[in-house]
């Protein structure tokens, strides 16, 4: 660190230079994040100093966190669901498995996840000393519920279903998993980090939420399809008692106990997430999601017309293709199976899709 500070303008000139090195979103098709909605950014700026880790000092902000949980709970057919704002899907998934482990109380616990699940479950299991059992997928890349059942034994503490898989954009058959969870008396966590703000706004949404009795918890990330500022995740649970299993004493804070993973927690992105969902409403979200889905279908049709085969027919806005080579100048990603993956986030507009298809026409010619 310098002995004497430098002028503000010098710092900001330096920062602007570094920022210019970052990629423009115009060419990014590999990300599950998108620039925040202006309403989210404006709300975020108003709450910069707020800390949800000591909610007694910020009761107004803490109330907005409860409103966000209630808004998402009502979207997921359980307005009284409990929950809290996390830093994102990784934290929500870790916390859900912590709850399941506490509740299960067996000697060598295991959890059964789809083999398509996000790598955050591997982190969670390593941290928590859980055995990770990966269930096979069916030919459409959704988890095979018979394969899940075959992996369940007396040491299983949780099942996981994914709503919007990271790599291929599939929605697992959560209703079938919920039946298994009830039958075997297991915790069922639904990782809807991506799809939780897509699927409810589709024309014919599959069941995946608390409307299904067996669903115990849901992870959803406003910082993905919710257009919020980063980091904004949310963990919802069916009953407050589930979160309370994680309580630790916090003797000198404005609250006596807390169940969150982080201590200090930013209020700003939580308020941003709430503001934009209130601003758009279900109607605005339906329009946003319909646009992304239309662009996804257009991208798939455009590339298939060039002879590039789709790798999946996705349930959400993730398009994948059987090619290992991408048109130059674009940021795409490649799945574990080496398929090209393009996420049609809100910044990937119809124009961007047409430009991508035009580049593909030249590239694959
Ligand atoms: N669950 C699912 C289904 C996810 O897709 C992700 C992240 C997570 C959990 C973890 O969420 P956090 O990263 O918020 O903890 N999916 C994206 C991925 O791994 C995250 C991402 C976003 C990666 C933007 C890159 C990027 O540019 O691909």
mmCIF file of C-alpha atoms and ligand atoms in Angstrom:
data_model
loop_
_atom_site.group_PDB
_atom_site.id
_atom_site.type_symbol
_atom_site.label_atom_id
_atom_site.label_comp_id
_atom_site.label_asym_id
_atom_site.label_seq_id
_atom_site.Cartn_x
_atom_site.Cartn_y
_atom_site.Cartn_z
ATOM 1 C CA UNK A 1 0.000 0.000 0.000
ATOM 2 C CA UNK A 2 1.219 3.524 -0.791
ATOM 3 C CA UNK A 3 2.439 5.819 1.957
ATOM 4 C CA UNK A 4 0.602 8.844 0.528
ATOM 5 C CA UNK A 5 -2.672 8.600 -1.359
ATOM 6 C CA UNK A 6 -3.138 9.761 -4.947
ATOM 7 C CA UNK A 7 -5.761 12.138 -6.360
ATOM 8 C CA UNK A 8 -9.248 10.824 -6.955
ATOM 9 C CA UNK A 9 -9.187 11.632 -10.693
ATOM 10 C CA UNK A 10 -5.988 9.655 -11.095
ATOM 11 C CA UNK A 11 -7.586 6.635 -9.438
ATOM 12 C CA UNK A 12 -10.680 6.893 -11.590
ATOM 13 C CA UNK A 13 -8.645 7.219 -14.769
ATOM 14 C CA UNK A 14 -6.818 4.046 -13.770
ATOM 15 C CA UNK A 15 -10.095 2.245 -12.980
ATOM 16 C CA UNK A 16 -11.632 3.320 -16.294
ATOM 17 C CA UNK A 17 -8.661 1.857 -18.114
ATOM 18 C CA UNK A 18 -9.046 -1.478 -16.351
ATOM 19 C CA UNK A 19 -12.798 -1.490 -16.929
ATOM 20 C CA UNK A 20 -12.184 -0.949 -20.636
ATOM 21 C CA UNK A 21 -10.280 -4.262 -20.612
ATOM 22 C CA UNK A 22 -13.460 -6.094 -19.566
ATOM 23 C CA UNK A 23 -15.496 -7.565 -22.407
ATOM 24 C CA UNK A 24 -18.596 -5.839 -23.681
ATOM 25 C CA UNK A 25 -21.788 -7.794 -23.019
ATOM 26 C CA UNK A 26 -22.626 -7.497 -26.746
ATOM 27 C CA UNK A 27 -20.448 -10.488 -27.520
ATOM 28 C CA UNK A 28 -20.986 -12.563 -24.359
ATOM 29 C CA UNK A 29 -23.122 -15.653 -24.829
ATOM 30 C CA UNK A 30 -21.395 -17.692 -22.118
ATOM 31 C CA UNK A 31 -22.743 -15.972 -19.026
ATOM 32 C CA UNK A 32 -25.743 -16.576 -16.810
ATOM 33 C CA UNK A 33 -25.511 -12.994 -15.573
ATOM 34 C CA UNK A 34 -26.625 -9.872 -17.409
ATOM 35 C CA UNK A 35 -26.263 -6.133 -16.829
ATOM 36 C CA UNK A 36 -28.648 -5.046 -14.067
ATOM 37 C CA UNK A 37 -31.919 -3.321 -14.873
ATOM 38 C CA UNK A 38 -31.603 0.463 -14.268
ATOM 39 C CA UNK A 39 -34.201 0.178 -11.492
ATOM 40 C CA UNK A 40 -32.045 -2.415 -9.709
ATOM 41 C CA UNK A 41 -28.947 -0.245 -10.100
ATOM 42 C CA UNK A 42 -30.748 2.823 -8.746
ATOM 43 C CA UNK A 43 -32.110 0.946 -5.736
ATOM 44 C CA UNK A 44 -28.679 -0.610 -5.104
ATOM 45 C CA UNK A 45 -27.007 2.800 -4.956
ATOM 46 C CA UNK A 46 -29.435 3.964 -2.248
ATOM 47 C CA UNK A 47 -28.517 1.123 0.110
ATOM 48 C CA UNK A 48 -24.740 0.916 -0.241
ATOM 49 C CA UNK A 49 -23.943 1.014 3.468
ATOM 50 C CA UNK A 50 -26.607 -1.426 4.629
ATOM 51 C CA UNK A 51 -25.644 -4.671 6.348
ATOM 52 C CA UNK A 52 -28.268 -7.389 6.728
ATOM 53 C CA UNK A 53 -25.880 -9.186 9.065
ATOM 54 C CA UNK A 54 -26.968 -6.822 11.841
ATOM 55 C CA UNK A 55 -30.616 -6.310 10.893
ATOM 56 C CA UNK A 56 -31.530 -4.418 14.052
ATOM 57 C CA UNK A 57 -29.487 -1.493 12.711
ATOM 58 C CA UNK A 58 -31.212 -1.593 9.325
ATOM 59 C CA UNK A 59 -34.829 -2.531 10.059
ATOM 60 C CA UNK A 60 -36.101 -0.969 6.832
ATOM 61 C CA UNK A 61 -33.645 -2.951 4.720
ATOM 62 C CA UNK A 62 -34.366 -6.115 6.721
ATOM 63 C CA UNK A 63 -38.067 -5.600 6.000
ATOM 64 C CA UNK A 64 -37.301 -5.437 2.268
ATOM 65 C CA UNK A 65 -35.448 -8.753 2.565
ATOM 66 C CA UNK A 66 -38.604 -10.249 4.126
ATOM 67 C CA UNK A 67 -40.696 -8.714 1.301
ATOM 68 C CA UNK A 68 -38.393 -10.323 -1.276
ATOM 69 C CA UNK A 69 -38.759 -13.696 0.433
ATOM 70 C CA UNK A 70 -42.554 -13.252 0.526
ATOM 71 C CA UNK A 71 -42.670 -12.203 -3.145
ATOM 72 C CA UNK A 72 -40.697 -15.279 -4.194
ATOM 73 C CA UNK A 73 -42.659 -17.493 -1.793
ATOM 74 C CA UNK A 74 -45.901 -16.396 -3.429
ATOM 75 C CA UNK A 75 -44.402 -16.965 -6.884
ATOM 76 C CA UNK A 76 -43.582 -20.505 -5.680
ATOM 77 C CA UNK A 77 -47.066 -21.146 -4.269
ATOM 78 C CA UNK A 78 -46.169 -20.810 -0.578
ATOM 79 C CA UNK A 79 -46.500 -17.160 0.498
ATOM 80 C CA UNK A 80 -45.501 -18.088 4.049
ATOM 81 C CA UNK A 81 -42.246 -19.766 2.976
ATOM 82 C CA UNK A 82 -39.244 -18.799 5.093
ATOM 83 C CA UNK A 83 -35.909 -17.814 3.628
ATOM 84 C CA UNK A 84 -33.156 -15.280 3.321
ATOM 85 C CA UNK A 85 -31.096 -13.516 0.692
ATOM 86 C CA UNK A 86 -27.804 -15.286 -0.008
ATOM 87 C CA UNK A 87 -24.823 -14.437 -2.160
ATOM 88 C CA UNK A 88 -26.064 -16.774 -4.895
ATOM 89 C CA UNK A 89 -26.711 -20.356 -5.876
ATOM 90 C CA UNK A 90 -23.527 -21.739 -4.379
ATOM 91 C CA UNK A 91 -24.341 -20.441 -0.901
ATOM 92 C CA UNK A 92 -28.007 -21.440 -1.168
ATOM 93 C CA UNK A 93 -27.064 -24.975 -2.217
ATOM 94 C CA UNK A 94 -24.525 -25.284 0.615
ATOM 95 C CA UNK A 95 -27.075 -24.082 3.150
ATOM 96 C CA UNK A 96 -29.801 -26.416 1.860
ATOM 97 C CA UNK A 97 -27.488 -29.409 2.245
ATOM 98 C CA UNK A 98 -26.447 -28.217 5.714
ATOM 99 C CA UNK A 99 -30.112 -28.246 6.713
ATOM 100 C CA UNK A 100 -30.600 -31.721 5.238
ATOM 101 C CA UNK A 101 -27.538 -33.023 7.058
ATOM 102 C CA UNK A 102 -28.679 -31.547 10.390
ATOM 103 C CA UNK A 103 -32.114 -32.988 9.901
ATOM 104 C CA UNK A 104 -30.930 -36.406 8.723
ATOM 105 C CA UNK A 105 -28.443 -37.056 11.528
ATOM 106 C CA UNK A 106 -26.930 -40.262 10.143
ATOM 107 C CA UNK A 107 -23.355 -41.506 10.500
ATOM 108 C CA UNK A 108 -22.114 -41.371 6.891
ATOM 109 C CA UNK A 109 -24.675 -39.210 5.081
ATOM 110 C CA UNK A 110 -25.047 -39.077 1.317
ATOM 111 C CA UNK A 111 -27.026 -36.921 -1.101
ATOM 112 C CA UNK A 112 -28.326 -37.910 -4.525
ATOM 113 C CA UNK A 113 -27.967 -35.209 -7.184
ATOM 114 C CA UNK A 114 -28.504 -35.283 -10.945
ATOM 115 C CA UNK A 115 -25.224 -35.804 -12.794
ATOM 116 C CA UNK A 116 -26.085 -32.525 -14.539
ATOM 117 C CA UNK A 117 -26.039 -30.558 -11.278
ATOM 118 C CA UNK A 118 -23.830 -27.503 -10.773
ATOM 119 C CA UNK A 119 -20.344 -27.922 -9.304
ATOM 120 C CA UNK A 120 -21.459 -26.037 -6.212
ATOM 121 C CA UNK A 121 -22.848 -29.363 -4.927
ATOM 122 C CA UNK A 122 -19.359 -30.814 -5.086
ATOM 123 C CA UNK A 123 -18.102 -27.890 -2.987
ATOM 124 C CA UNK A 124 -20.994 -28.322 -0.561
ATOM 125 C CA UNK A 125 -20.435 -32.055 -0.152
ATOM 126 C CA UNK A 126 -16.689 -31.669 0.401
ATOM 127 C CA UNK A 127 -17.263 -28.973 3.013
ATOM 128 C CA UNK A 128 -19.996 -30.865 4.795
ATOM 129 C CA UNK A 129 -18.510 -34.363 4.647
ATOM 130 C CA UNK A 130 -21.373 -35.656 2.525
ATOM 131 C CA UNK A 131 -21.015 -38.388 -0.057
ATOM 132 C CA UNK A 132 -22.131 -37.061 -3.460
ATOM 133 C CA UNK A 133 -24.053 -39.618 -5.494
ATOM 134 C CA UNK A 134 -24.649 -38.660 -9.120
ATOM 135 C CA UNK A 135 -27.801 -39.991 -10.710
ATOM 136 C CA UNK A 136 -27.962 -40.719 -14.451
ATOM 137 C CA UNK A 137 -29.946 -38.630 -16.938
ATOM 138 C CA UNK A 138 -32.514 -39.758 -19.465
ATOM 139 C CA UNK A 139 -31.979 -39.262 -23.194
ATOM 140 C CA UNK A 140 -33.387 -35.712 -22.948
ATOM 141 C CA UNK A 141 -30.815 -34.897 -20.243
ATOM 142 C CA UNK A 142 -33.298 -34.697 -17.393
ATOM 143 C CA UNK A 143 -32.545 -36.749 -14.305
ATOM 144 C CA UNK A 144 -33.873 -40.306 -14.445
ATOM 145 C CA UNK A 145 -36.002 -40.721 -11.316
ATOM 146 C CA UNK A 146 -35.600 -44.525 -11.317
ATOM 147 C CA UNK A 147 -31.837 -43.917 -11.341
ATOM 148 C CA UNK A 148 -32.250 -41.561 -8.384
ATOM 149 C CA UNK A 149 -34.285 -44.125 -6.460
ATOM 150 C CA UNK A 150 -31.652 -46.795 -7.069
ATOM 151 C CA UNK A 151 -29.042 -44.616 -5.296
ATOM 152 C CA UNK A 152 -31.153 -43.964 -2.178
ATOM 153 C CA UNK A 153 -30.248 -45.941 0.946
ATOM 154 C CA UNK A 154 -30.659 -45.555 4.715
ATOM 155 C CA UNK A 155 -27.840 -42.974 4.816
ATOM 156 C CA UNK A 156 -29.371 -40.674 2.193
ATOM 157 C CA UNK A 157 -30.299 -37.288 3.673
ATOM 158 C CA UNK A 158 -31.306 -35.332 0.569
ATOM 159 C CA UNK A 159 -32.342 -35.462 -3.050
ATOM 160 C CA UNK A 160 -31.690 -32.604 -5.448
ATOM 161 C CA UNK A 161 -33.524 -31.566 -8.605
ATOM 162 C CA UNK A 162 -32.346 -28.844 -10.996
ATOM 163 C CA UNK A 163 -34.663 -26.353 -12.671
ATOM 164 C CA UNK A 164 -32.634 -25.002 -15.560
ATOM 165 C CA UNK A 165 -29.405 -27.002 -15.714
ATOM 166 C CA UNK A 166 -26.316 -24.892 -16.146
ATOM 167 C CA UNK A 167 -25.013 -26.662 -19.221
ATOM 168 C CA UNK A 168 -28.072 -27.733 -21.231
ATOM 169 C CA UNK A 169 -30.962 -25.740 -19.748
ATOM 170 C CA UNK A 170 -33.108 -28.708 -18.753
ATOM 171 C CA UNK A 171 -35.749 -28.908 -16.021
ATOM 172 C CA UNK A 172 -35.678 -32.122 -13.990
ATOM 173 C CA UNK A 173 -38.947 -33.998 -13.299
ATOM 174 C CA UNK A 174 -39.361 -32.425 -9.877
ATOM 175 C CA UNK A 175 -42.860 -33.906 -9.389
ATOM 176 C CA UNK A 176 -41.400 -37.418 -9.635
ATOM 177 C CA UNK A 177 -38.536 -36.465 -7.277
ATOM 178 C CA UNK A 178 -41.079 -35.019 -4.839
ATOM 179 C CA UNK A 179 -42.935 -38.349 -4.807
ATOM 180 C CA UNK A 180 -39.660 -40.137 -4.048
ATOM 181 C CA UNK A 181 -38.864 -37.636 -1.293
ATOM 182 C CA UNK A 182 -42.216 -38.285 0.383
ATOM 183 C CA UNK A 183 -42.000 -42.037 -0.040
ATOM 184 C CA UNK A 184 -38.488 -42.209 1.464
ATOM 185 C CA UNK A 185 -39.013 -39.347 3.919
ATOM 186 C CA UNK A 186 -36.172 -37.260 2.466
ATOM 187 C CA UNK A 187 -35.323 -33.581 2.168
ATOM 188 C CA UNK A 188 -35.736 -32.407 -1.447
ATOM 189 C CA UNK A 189 -33.804 -29.325 -2.515
ATOM 190 C CA UNK A 190 -34.634 -27.700 -5.850
ATOM 191 C CA UNK A 191 -31.777 -25.795 -7.442
ATOM 192 C CA UNK A 192 -33.695 -23.195 -9.442
ATOM 193 C CA UNK A 193 -30.790 -20.727 -9.350
ATOM 194 C CA UNK A 194 -31.234 -20.125 -13.064
ATOM 195 C CA UNK A 195 -34.716 -21.423 -13.910
ATOM 196 C CA UNK A 196 -36.488 -20.055 -10.845
ATOM 197 C CA UNK A 197 -37.046 -16.757 -12.633
ATOM 198 C CA UNK A 198 -37.703 -18.355 -16.024
ATOM 199 C CA UNK A 199 -39.992 -21.336 -15.562
ATOM 200 C CA UNK A 200 -42.850 -19.548 -13.719
ATOM 201 C CA UNK A 201 -43.143 -17.222 -16.725
ATOM 202 C CA UNK A 202 -43.235 -19.862 -19.466
ATOM 203 C CA UNK A 203 -46.525 -20.498 -21.257
ATOM 204 C CA UNK A 204 -46.886 -24.030 -19.949
ATOM 205 C CA UNK A 205 -44.646 -24.301 -16.891
ATOM 206 C CA UNK A 206 -43.876 -27.700 -15.374
ATOM 207 C CA UNK A 207 -44.451 -28.082 -11.609
ATOM 208 C CA UNK A 208 -41.261 -27.561 -9.634
ATOM 209 C CA UNK A 209 -42.080 -25.554 -6.531
ATOM 210 C CA UNK A 210 -43.771 -25.711 -3.120
ATOM 211 C CA UNK A 211 -47.054 -26.631 -4.837
ATOM 212 C CA UNK A 212 -45.479 -30.106 -4.744
ATOM 213 C CA UNK A 213 -45.679 -31.396 -1.169
ATOM 214 C CA UNK A 214 -42.282 -33.086 -1.254
ATOM 215 C CA UNK A 215 -40.280 -29.932 -2.063
ATOM 216 C CA UNK A 216 -38.393 -28.770 1.060
ATOM 217 C CA UNK A 217 -36.290 -25.880 -0.259
ATOM 218 C CA UNK A 218 -35.649 -23.813 -3.388
ATOM 219 C CA UNK A 219 -32.576 -21.831 -4.468
ATOM 220 C CA UNK A 220 -33.201 -18.942 -6.867
ATOM 221 C CA UNK A 221 -30.807 -16.252 -8.052
ATOM 222 C CA UNK A 222 -32.175 -12.798 -8.901
ATOM 223 C CA UNK A 223 -28.645 -11.996 -10.158
ATOM 224 C CA UNK A 224 -29.187 -14.370 -13.057
ATOM 225 C CA UNK A 225 -32.562 -13.935 -14.814
ATOM 226 C CA UNK A 226 -33.887 -11.458 -12.224
ATOM 227 C CA UNK A 227 -31.845 -8.538 -13.647
ATOM 228 C CA UNK A 228 -30.599 -7.552 -10.195
ATOM 229 C CA UNK A 229 -27.174 -6.324 -9.247
ATOM 230 C CA UNK A 230 -24.648 -8.940 -8.109
ATOM 231 C CA UNK A 231 -24.703 -10.738 -5.624
ATOM 232 C CA UNK A 232 -28.350 -11.608 -5.105
ATOM 233 C CA UNK A 233 -29.454 -15.145 -4.371
ATOM 234 C CA UNK A 234 -32.257 -16.459 -2.242
ATOM 235 C CA UNK A 235 -32.832 -19.660 -0.300
ATOM 236 C CA UNK A 236 -36.470 -20.470 0.456
ATOM 237 C CA UNK A 237 -37.578 -23.241 2.795
ATOM 238 C CA UNK A 238 -40.994 -24.703 3.484
ATOM 239 C CA UNK A 239 -40.898 -24.010 7.252
ATOM 240 C CA UNK A 240 -38.918 -21.570 9.394
ATOM 241 C CA UNK A 241 -37.888 -24.501 11.633
ATOM 242 C CA UNK A 242 -35.656 -25.781 8.837
ATOM 243 C CA UNK A 243 -33.538 -22.613 8.846
ATOM 244 C CA UNK A 244 -33.475 -22.605 12.630
ATOM 245 C CA UNK A 245 -31.586 -25.902 12.538
ATOM 246 C CA UNK A 246 -28.612 -23.760 11.444
ATOM 247 C CA UNK A 247 -28.896 -21.174 14.212
ATOM 248 C CA UNK A 248 -25.799 -20.093 16.084
ATOM 249 C CA UNK A 249 -25.750 -17.665 19.006
ATOM 250 C CA UNK A 250 -24.694 -14.112 18.156
ATOM 251 C CA UNK A 251 -24.641 -12.632 21.645
ATOM 252 C CA UNK A 252 -23.506 -9.074 20.879
ATOM 253 C CA UNK A 253 -25.543 -8.363 17.703
ATOM 254 C CA UNK A 254 -28.943 -6.742 17.381
ATOM 255 C CA UNK A 255 -30.315 -10.271 16.901
ATOM 256 C CA UNK A 256 -29.494 -13.127 19.286
ATOM 257 C CA UNK A 257 -29.134 -15.874 16.700
ATOM 258 C CA UNK A 258 -28.481 -16.233 12.991
ATOM 259 C CA UNK A 259 -28.763 -19.072 10.475
ATOM 260 C CA UNK A 260 -27.067 -17.397 7.503
ATOM 261 C CA UNK A 261 -23.687 -18.556 6.222
ATOM 262 C CA UNK A 262 -22.158 -15.107 5.780
ATOM 263 C CA UNK A 263 -22.070 -12.691 8.681
ATOM 264 C CA UNK A 264 -21.938 -9.286 7.044
ATOM 265 C CA UNK A 265 -24.394 -9.349 4.141
ATOM 266 C CA UNK A 266 -24.978 -6.547 1.626
ATOM 267 C CA UNK A 267 -28.466 -5.046 1.618
ATOM 268 C CA UNK A 268 -27.946 -3.193 -1.673
ATOM 269 C CA UNK A 269 -28.363 -6.073 -4.159
ATOM 270 C CA UNK A 270 -31.253 -7.496 -2.131
ATOM 271 C CA UNK A 271 -33.091 -4.185 -2.452
ATOM 272 C CA UNK A 272 -32.114 -4.074 -6.130
ATOM 273 C CA UNK A 273 -33.627 -7.519 -6.677
ATOM 274 C CA UNK A 274 -36.835 -6.572 -4.883
ATOM 275 C CA UNK A 275 -37.169 -3.267 -6.729
ATOM 276 C CA UNK A 276 -36.835 -4.735 -10.198
ATOM 277 C CA UNK A 277 -39.269 -7.607 -9.545
ATOM 278 C CA UNK A 278 -41.819 -5.121 -8.211
ATOM 279 C CA UNK A 279 -41.175 -2.811 -11.155
ATOM 280 C CA UNK A 280 -41.627 -5.499 -13.805
ATOM 281 C CA UNK A 281 -44.323 -7.587 -12.149
ATOM 282 C CA UNK A 282 -45.348 -10.954 -13.552
ATOM 283 C CA UNK A 283 -46.344 -9.270 -16.816
ATOM 284 C CA UNK A 284 -42.904 -7.731 -17.307
ATOM 285 C CA UNK A 285 -41.156 -10.980 -16.408
ATOM 286 C CA UNK A 286 -43.336 -12.927 -18.860
ATOM 287 C CA UNK A 287 -42.353 -10.508 -21.634
ATOM 288 C CA UNK A 288 -38.660 -10.760 -20.697
ATOM 289 C CA UNK A 289 -38.698 -14.557 -20.573
ATOM 290 C CA UNK A 290 -40.739 -14.871 -23.775
ATOM 291 C CA UNK A 291 -38.146 -12.691 -25.547
ATOM 292 C CA UNK A 292 -35.266 -14.831 -24.288
ATOM 293 C CA UNK A 293 -37.041 -18.056 -25.245
ATOM 294 C CA UNK A 294 -37.846 -16.718 -28.708
ATOM 295 C CA UNK A 295 -34.194 -15.779 -29.206
ATOM 296 C CA UNK A 296 -33.159 -19.245 -28.027
ATOM 297 C CA UNK A 297 -35.471 -20.907 -30.554
ATOM 298 C CA UNK A 298 -34.267 -18.567 -33.313
ATOM 299 C CA UNK A 299 -30.619 -19.331 -32.528
ATOM 300 C CA UNK A 300 -31.255 -23.072 -32.615
ATOM 301 C CA UNK A 301 -33.191 -22.836 -35.897
ATOM 302 C CA UNK A 302 -30.540 -20.540 -37.418
ATOM 303 C CA UNK A 303 -27.638 -22.837 -36.610
ATOM 304 C CA UNK A 304 -29.512 -25.987 -37.545
ATOM 305 C CA UNK A 305 -30.194 -24.416 -40.939
ATOM 306 C CA UNK A 306 -26.388 -24.264 -41.308
ATOM 307 C CA UNK A 307 -26.086 -27.959 -40.463
ATOM 308 C CA UNK A 308 -25.000 -27.460 -36.844
ATOM 309 C CA UNK A 309 -27.083 -29.884 -34.836
ATOM 310 C CA UNK A 310 -28.600 -28.924 -31.478
ATOM 311 C CA UNK A 311 -27.302 -30.923 -28.514
ATOM 312 C CA UNK A 312 -30.544 -30.593 -26.562
ATOM 313 C CA UNK A 313 -34.018 -29.143 -26.836
ATOM 314 C CA UNK A 314 -33.852 -26.910 -23.784
ATOM 315 C CA UNK A 315 -36.604 -26.064 -21.326
ATOM 316 C CA UNK A 316 -35.028 -22.671 -20.590
ATOM 317 C CA UNK A 317 -32.912 -20.169 -22.544
ATOM 318 C CA UNK A 318 -29.706 -22.172 -22.989
ATOM 319 C CA UNK A 319 -28.884 -23.338 -26.534
ATOM 320 C CA UNK A 320 -26.277 -26.057 -27.105
ATOM 321 C CA UNK A 321 -24.814 -27.410 -30.295
ATOM 322 C CA UNK A 322 -22.763 -30.360 -31.459
ATOM 323 C CA UNK A 323 -19.713 -28.408 -32.497
ATOM 324 C CA UNK A 324 -16.373 -27.763 -30.837
ATOM 325 C CA UNK A 325 -15.664 -24.625 -32.829
ATOM 326 C CA UNK A 326 -17.250 -21.219 -32.303
ATOM 327 C CA UNK A 327 -17.466 -18.272 -34.710
ATOM 328 C CA UNK A 328 -14.586 -15.865 -33.959
ATOM 329 C CA UNK A 329 -15.161 -12.769 -31.857
ATOM 330 C CA UNK A 330 -17.845 -14.328 -29.647
ATOM 331 C CA UNK A 331 -17.656 -15.591 -26.081
ATOM 332 C CA UNK A 332 -19.414 -18.913 -25.877
ATOM 333 C CA UNK A 333 -18.632 -21.811 -23.573
ATOM 334 C CA UNK A 334 -18.221 -25.535 -24.023
ATOM 335 C CA UNK A 335 -19.904 -28.167 -21.902
ATOM 336 C CA UNK A 336 -18.263 -31.212 -20.300
ATOM 337 C CA UNK A 337 -19.258 -33.091 -23.443
ATOM 338 C CA UNK A 338 -17.640 -30.429 -25.606
ATOM 339 C CA UNK A 339 -20.857 -29.020 -27.000
ATOM 340 C CA UNK A 340 -20.952 -25.294 -27.778
ATOM 341 C CA UNK A 341 -23.185 -23.489 -25.265
ATOM 342 C CA UNK A 342 -24.902 -20.123 -25.758
ATOM 343 C CA UNK A 343 -27.040 -18.625 -22.993
ATOM 344 C CA UNK A 344 -29.662 -16.267 -24.400
ATOM 345 C CA UNK A 345 -29.682 -13.804 -21.507
ATOM 346 C CA UNK A 346 -31.642 -10.536 -21.770
ATOM 347 C CA UNK A 347 -28.563 -8.736 -23.160
ATOM 348 C CA UNK A 348 -28.471 -11.252 -26.021
ATOM 349 C CA UNK A 349 -31.072 -9.380 -28.033
ATOM 350 C CA UNK A 350 -32.655 -10.410 -31.311
ATOM 351 C CA UNK A 351 -30.032 -8.292 -33.115
ATOM 352 C CA UNK A 352 -27.196 -10.011 -31.307
ATOM 353 C CA UNK A 353 -28.631 -13.409 -32.246
ATOM 354 C CA UNK A 354 -28.863 -12.380 -35.913
ATOM 355 C CA UNK A 355 -25.256 -11.137 -35.857
ATOM 356 C CA UNK A 356 -24.148 -14.408 -34.245
ATOM 357 C CA UNK A 357 -25.973 -16.412 -36.927
ATOM 358 C CA UNK A 358 -24.382 -14.262 -39.644
ATOM 359 C CA UNK A 359 -20.909 -14.940 -38.177
ATOM 360 C CA UNK A 360 -21.774 -18.616 -37.954
ATOM 361 C CA UNK A 361 -22.769 -18.595 -41.640
ATOM 362 C CA UNK A 362 -19.272 -17.373 -42.569
ATOM 363 C CA UNK A 363 -17.497 -19.563 -40.010
ATOM 364 C CA UNK A 364 -19.118 -22.894 -40.834
ATOM 365 C CA UNK A 365 -19.321 -22.287 -44.620
HETATM 366 N N1 LIG B 1 -26.913 -23.635 -9.640
HETATM 367 C C1 LIG B 1 -27.015 -23.502 -10.968
HETATM 368 C C2 LIG B 1 -28.041 -24.305 -11.716
HETATM 369 C C3 LIG B 1 -26.161 -22.608 -11.634
HETATM 370 O O1 LIG B 1 -26.231 -22.501 -12.962
HETATM 371 C C4 LIG B 1 -25.216 -21.873 -10.896
HETATM 372 C C5 LIG B 1 -24.261 -20.917 -11.555
HETATM 373 C C6 LIG B 1 -25.166 -22.047 -9.501
HETATM 374 C C7 LIG B 1 -26.024 -22.937 -8.904
HETATM 375 C C8 LIG B 1 -24.202 -21.279 -8.636
HETATM 376 O O2 LIG B 1 -24.568 -19.964 -8.608
HETATM 377 P P1 LIG B 1 -23.524 -18.817 -8.156
HETATM 378 O O3 LIG B 1 -22.440 -18.825 -9.178
HETATM 379 O O4 LIG B 1 -24.363 -17.602 -8.162
HETATM 380 O O5 LIG B 1 -23.050 -19.184 -6.797
HETATM 381 N N2 LIG B 1 -24.265 -20.905 -12.933
HETATM 382 C C9 LIG B 1 -23.322 -20.163 -13.739
HETATM 383 C C10 LIG B 1 -22.191 -21.080 -14.168
HETATM 384 O O6 LIG B 1 -21.523 -21.700 -13.325
HETATM 385 C C11 LIG B 1 -22.727 -18.974 -13.044
HETATM 386 C C12 LIG B 1 -22.047 -18.049 -13.981
HETATM 387 C C13 LIG B 1 -22.569 -16.817 -14.266
HETATM 388 C C14 LIG B 1 -20.857 -18.406 -14.604
HETATM 389 C C15 LIG B 1 -21.928 -15.958 -15.107
HETATM 390 C C16 LIG B 1 -20.214 -17.527 -15.486
HETATM 391 C C17 LIG B 1 -20.756 -16.307 -15.735
HETATM 392 O O7 LIG B 1 -20.127 -15.449 -16.594
HETATM 393 O O8 LIG B 1 -21.996 -21.189 -15.375
#
